[in-house]
Each structure stands twice: as C-alpha cells, then as structure tokens.
Amino acid sequence: MTQRAVLLQALASTPADIERLIRGLDESNAARQTDASAWSPGALIGHLLAVEHAYQGHIRRIIEENEPLLTAFPPPAEHQPGVSVATAAERFRQSREATLSILRGLSAGDWQRKAMHETRGRISLRTLVQRLVEHDIEHTNQLVEIRQTWRNSRAAAVISTTTEDGGRLP
C-alpha cells in the first residue's frame, strides 16, 4: 500500500471515529469541559470542522498555484449554540468527504507540489496531508480522554457512595 493510500485511508476513517465517540452524547455533555483548560467535545468538533475548511483551501491553493504562501490555521472554534453535536459531526463528515474527493483525484506528481507555509517553511502537499492526519489523531485522542475522564468520574462517584461492607450509602 502506498503512503498516499495510507493517508487517504486514515483521513477517511476519522468521521466514523468521531461519530462513534459522540454516540449517546447529550447536548449538555457536548458542551461540558473536563476542566477549565480543556475543550468540550462540541468545541473539538467545531475546531476539526474549521481546520478542515482551512486545509481544503490550502490543498486547492497548492494544486492551483505555484508554491503559494500558506497562512497558519485559525484559532480553535467553539461549539456553535443551536447546532447539535451530531449535526456538527455530520458537517465534518461532509467536509471531509469533499477533501477526500479532491485528494483522490490528484496525480502522484500533484502530491509532490510545494508550498511555503508561514510557520513550517517549504512543504509538499503530501506533508500537508500528513499534518492533517496527525491533527485528526491528536483531537480524536482528546475525545477518547474526555470520555475516559467521565467514566472515571462516574466510577469514583459510585465508589464514594458505597460502604465498607458493600452497602450503598443513603
């Protein structure tokens, strides 16, 4: 399997991973942070969607222009009030499909096209796509950690209401 195929497969798997990780998540939990510095699941998905749009723009510019200057990505997006986390995840999936459609239509030579990134220097399209995969992994891991923190909190709450002899505290 080529490196391009591996990258495309990784990109294609992220929306399903996100949907699995938010399954059963109500809107109050979608906006809930595990601590003051952490992102909520909704904010993470909003950020993924905003970054996806930015990457699409970068990809198009690399394809259409000769070594374009690419800017850094936008700051994290917040969960949009009135937009369910499931809707945000669906929008991410649709946007990712558009990205994949662009990438699947490229030749091997297109993947080697270069750009100048304002913080990363000279990069190829392939390297840019690899960074997108790494970004997906980082934020998918954050969703896993959030879910684990919540499970641990629930388990700790159950333990704290149990007596030594196994009975439940009132």
mmCIF file of C-alpha atoms in Angstrom:
data_model
loop_
_atom_site.group_PDB
_atom_site.id
_atom_site.type_symbol
_atom_site.label_atom_id
_atom_site.label_comp_id
_atom_site.label_asym_id
_atom_site.label_seq_id
_atom_site.Cartn_x
_atom_site.Cartn_y
_atom_site.Cartn_z
ATOM 1 C CA MET A 1 0.000 0.000 0.000
ATOM 2 C CA THR A 2 1.383 3.424 -0.933
ATOM 3 C CA GLN A 3 1.863 6.200 1.586
ATOM 4 C CA ARG A 4 -0.848 8.169 -0.239
ATOM 5 C CA ALA A 5 -3.273 5.276 0.192
ATOM 6 C CA VAL A 6 -2.464 5.046 3.906
ATOM 7 C CA LEU A 7 -3.025 8.789 4.359
ATOM 8 C CA LEU A 8 -6.326 8.678 2.461
ATOM 9 C CA GLN A 9 -7.486 5.689 4.498
ATOM 10 C CA ALA A 10 -6.607 7.481 7.747
ATOM 11 C CA LEU A 11 -8.478 10.613 6.652
ATOM 12 C CA ALA A 12 -11.497 8.548 5.618
ATOM 13 C CA SER A 13 -11.675 6.798 8.997
ATOM 14 C CA THR A 14 -11.826 9.917 11.180
ATOM 15 C CA PRO A 15 -15.509 10.845 10.700
ATOM 16 C CA ALA A 16 -16.606 7.354 11.787
ATOM 17 C CA ASP A 17 -14.274 7.552 14.785
ATOM 18 C CA ILE A 18 -15.799 10.907 15.765
ATOM 19 C CA GLU A 19 -19.342 9.615 15.336
ATOM 20 C CA ARG A 20 -18.541 6.568 17.490
ATOM 21 C CA LEU A 21 -17.013 8.741 20.214
ATOM 22 C CA ILE A 22 -20.012 11.082 20.411
ATOM 23 C CA ARG A 23 -22.673 8.379 20.165
ATOM 24 C CA GLY A 24 -25.099 8.794 23.045
ATOM 25 C CA LEU A 25 -23.655 12.176 23.988
ATOM 26 C CA ASP A 26 -26.366 14.629 25.020
ATOM 27 C CA GLU A 27 -26.014 18.330 24.309
ATOM 28 C CA SER A 28 -25.174 19.283 27.897
ATOM 29 C CA ASN A 29 -22.213 16.889 27.835
ATOM 30 C CA ALA A 30 -21.236 18.062 24.349
ATOM 31 C CA ALA A 31 -20.606 21.499 25.862
ATOM 32 C CA ARG A 32 -19.014 20.173 29.082
ATOM 33 C CA GLN A 33 -15.289 20.567 29.708
ATOM 34 C CA THR A 34 -13.383 18.139 31.907
ATOM 35 C CA ASP A 35 -11.512 21.112 33.397
ATOM 36 C CA ALA A 36 -11.182 24.837 32.746
ATOM 37 C CA SER A 37 -8.367 24.457 30.220
ATOM 38 C CA ALA A 38 -9.851 21.514 28.291
ATOM 39 C CA TRP A 39 -12.054 21.682 25.228
ATOM 40 C CA SER A 40 -15.554 20.296 25.251
ATOM 41 C CA PRO A 41 -16.463 17.623 22.697
ATOM 42 C CA GLY A 42 -18.529 20.184 20.806
ATOM 43 C CA ALA A 43 -15.634 22.649 20.701
ATOM 44 C CA LEU A 44 -13.320 19.901 19.446
ATOM 45 C CA ILE A 45 -15.668 19.024 16.609
ATOM 46 C CA GLY A 46 -16.149 22.705 15.769
ATOM 47 C CA HIS A 47 -12.382 23.073 15.641
ATOM 48 C CA LEU A 48 -11.996 19.999 13.419
ATOM 49 C CA LEU A 49 -14.564 21.435 11.006
ATOM 50 C CA ALA A 50 -12.889 24.873 10.912
ATOM 51 C CA VAL A 51 -9.473 23.323 10.339
ATOM 52 C CA GLU A 52 -10.883 21.029 7.635
ATOM 53 C CA HIS A 53 -12.074 24.077 5.711
ATOM 54 C CA ALA A 54 -8.670 25.717 6.123
ATOM 55 C CA TYR A 55 -6.895 22.578 4.866
ATOM 56 C CA GLN A 56 -9.207 22.415 1.854
ATOM 57 C CA GLY A 57 -8.212 25.965 0.986
ATOM 58 C CA HIS A 58 -4.527 25.128 1.363
ATOM 59 C CA ILE A 59 -4.862 21.999 -0.755
ATOM 60 C CA ARG A 60 -6.631 23.902 -3.529
ATOM 61 C CA ARG A 61 -4.009 26.634 -3.489
ATOM 62 C CA ILE A 62 -1.143 24.123 -3.712
ATOM 63 C CA ILE A 63 -2.836 22.467 -6.683
ATOM 64 C CA GLU A 64 -3.723 25.705 -8.473
ATOM 65 C CA GLU A 65 -0.753 27.964 -7.674
ATOM 66 C CA ASN A 66 2.985 27.674 -7.977
ATOM 67 C CA GLU A 67 4.403 27.452 -4.421
ATOM 68 C CA PRO A 68 1.739 29.563 -2.698
ATOM 69 C CA LEU A 69 2.338 31.165 0.697
ATOM 70 C CA LEU A 70 0.082 29.424 3.219
ATOM 71 C CA THR A 71 -1.005 31.067 6.449
ATOM 72 C CA ALA A 72 -1.353 29.414 9.839
ATOM 73 C CA PHE A 73 -4.722 27.958 10.765
ATOM 74 C CA PRO A 74 -7.483 29.722 12.657
ATOM 75 C CA PRO A 75 -7.795 29.590 16.437
ATOM 76 C CA PRO A 76 -9.999 26.891 17.928
ATOM 77 C CA ALA A 77 -13.682 27.249 17.079
ATOM 78 C CA GLU A 78 -16.287 26.932 19.773
ATOM 79 C CA HIS A 79 -19.293 24.662 19.695
ATOM 80 C CA GLN A 80 -21.989 26.683 17.965
ATOM 81 C CA PRO A 81 -25.081 27.195 20.124
ATOM 82 C CA GLY A 82 -28.155 25.770 18.439
ATOM 83 C CA VAL A 83 -26.100 23.257 16.427
ATOM 84 C CA SER A 84 -26.244 19.762 17.871
ATOM 85 C CA VAL A 85 -23.006 17.878 18.282
ATOM 86 C CA ALA A 86 -24.408 15.245 15.900
ATOM 87 C CA THR A 87 -25.060 17.923 13.272
ATOM 88 C CA ALA A 88 -21.547 19.324 13.730
ATOM 89 C CA ALA A 89 -20.109 15.818 13.317
ATOM 90 C CA GLU A 90 -22.195 15.316 10.164
ATOM 91 C CA ARG A 91 -20.914 18.623 8.760
ATOM 92 C CA PHE A 92 -17.378 17.474 9.492
ATOM 93 C CA ARG A 93 -18.051 14.178 7.695
ATOM 94 C CA GLN A 94 -19.395 16.016 4.641
ATOM 95 C CA SER A 95 -16.451 18.401 4.597
ATOM 96 C CA ARG A 96 -14.003 15.508 4.935
ATOM 97 C CA GLU A 97 -15.673 13.752 2.001
ATOM 98 C CA ALA A 98 -15.095 16.898 -0.074
ATOM 99 C CA THR A 99 -11.422 16.906 0.968
ATOM 100 C CA LEU A 100 -11.070 13.239 0.070
ATOM 101 C CA SER A 101 -12.721 13.820 -3.291
ATOM 102 C CA ILE A 102 -10.109 16.457 -4.115
ATOM 103 C CA LEU A 103 -7.208 14.300 -2.936
ATOM 104 C CA ARG A 104 -8.352 11.118 -4.673
ATOM 105 C CA GLY A 105 -8.378 12.944 -8.000
ATOM 106 C CA LEU A 106 -4.741 14.014 -7.806
ATOM 107 C CA SER A 107 -1.838 12.511 -9.687
ATOM 108 C CA ALA A 108 1.306 11.260 -7.948
ATOM 109 C CA GLY A 109 3.065 14.418 -9.128
ATOM 110 C CA ASP A 110 0.391 16.649 -7.577
ATOM 111 C CA TRP A 111 1.173 15.128 -4.171
ATOM 112 C CA GLN A 112 4.733 16.448 -4.547
ATOM 113 C CA ARG A 113 3.683 20.028 -5.328
ATOM 114 C CA LYS A 114 5.202 22.520 -2.889
ATOM 115 C CA ALA A 115 4.048 25.479 -0.855
ATOM 116 C CA MET A 116 5.692 27.869 1.573
ATOM 117 C CA HIS A 117 3.988 27.704 4.955
ATOM 118 C CA GLU A 118 4.431 30.750 7.190
ATOM 119 C CA THR A 119 5.415 28.641 10.233
ATOM 120 C CA ARG A 120 6.573 25.311 8.757
ATOM 121 C CA GLY A 121 8.599 26.537 5.793
ATOM 122 C CA ARG A 122 8.604 24.758 2.434
ATOM 123 C CA ILE A 123 6.287 21.746 2.457
ATOM 124 C CA SER A 124 4.779 19.334 -0.051
ATOM 125 C CA LEU A 125 1.097 18.591 -0.420
ATOM 126 C CA ARG A 126 1.802 15.100 0.933
ATOM 127 C CA THR A 127 3.369 16.612 4.058
ATOM 128 C CA LEU A 128 0.375 18.908 4.485
ATOM 129 C CA VAL A 129 -1.975 15.910 4.282
ATOM 130 C CA GLN A 130 0.189 14.040 6.793
ATOM 131 C CA ARG A 131 -0.179 17.010 9.176
ATOM 132 C CA LEU A 132 -3.970 16.796 8.753
ATOM 133 C CA VAL A 133 -3.869 13.110 9.722
ATOM 134 C CA GLU A 134 -1.742 13.963 12.772
ATOM 135 C CA HIS A 135 -4.225 16.702 13.700
ATOM 136 C CA ASP A 136 -7.096 14.200 13.467
ATOM 137 C CA ILE A 137 -5.250 11.770 15.717
ATOM 138 C CA GLU A 138 -4.495 14.461 18.300
ATOM 139 C CA HIS A 139 -8.114 15.548 18.624
ATOM 140 C CA THR A 140 -9.622 12.091 18.370
ATOM 141 C CA ASN A 141 -7.349 11.119 21.269
ATOM 142 C CA GLN A 142 -8.676 14.125 23.195
ATOM 143 C CA LEU A 143 -12.232 12.859 22.705
ATOM 144 C CA VAL A 144 -11.161 9.430 23.966
ATOM 145 C CA GLU A 145 -9.554 11.055 27.019
ATOM 146 C CA ILE A 146 -12.693 13.106 27.730
ATOM 147 C CA ARG A 147 -14.866 10.002 27.618
ATOM 148 C CA GLN A 148 -12.408 8.173 29.884
ATOM 149 C CA THR A 149 -12.373 11.053 32.382
ATOM 150 C CA TRP A 150 -16.169 10.975 32.523
ATOM 151 C CA ARG A 151 -16.193 7.184 33.039
ATOM 152 C CA ASN A 152 -13.641 7.524 35.842
ATOM 153 C CA SER A 153 -15.693 10.300 37.465
ATOM 154 C CA ARG A 154 -18.834 8.174 37.402
ATOM 155 C CA ALA A 155 -16.940 5.191 38.839
ATOM 156 C CA ALA A 156 -15.481 7.372 41.600
ATOM 157 C CA ALA A 157 -18.953 8.673 42.431
ATOM 158 C CA VAL A 158 -20.272 5.113 42.774
ATOM 159 C CA ILE A 159 -17.317 4.077 44.940
ATOM 160 C CA SER A 160 -17.721 7.100 47.233
ATOM 161 C CA THR A 161 -21.350 6.159 47.935
ATOM 162 C CA THR A 162 -20.549 2.557 48.911
ATOM 163 C CA THR A 163 -19.818 1.427 52.492
ATOM 164 C CA GLU A 164 -17.055 -0.961 53.511
ATOM 165 C CA ASP A 165 -19.473 -3.876 53.694
ATOM 166 C CA GLY A 166 -20.646 -3.237 50.130
ATOM 167 C CA GLY A 167 -23.850 -1.492 51.058
ATOM 168 C CA ARG A 168 -24.872 1.786 49.453
ATOM 169 C CA LEU A 169 -24.733 4.964 51.484
ATOM 170 C CA PRO A 170 -28.019 6.855 51.750
#
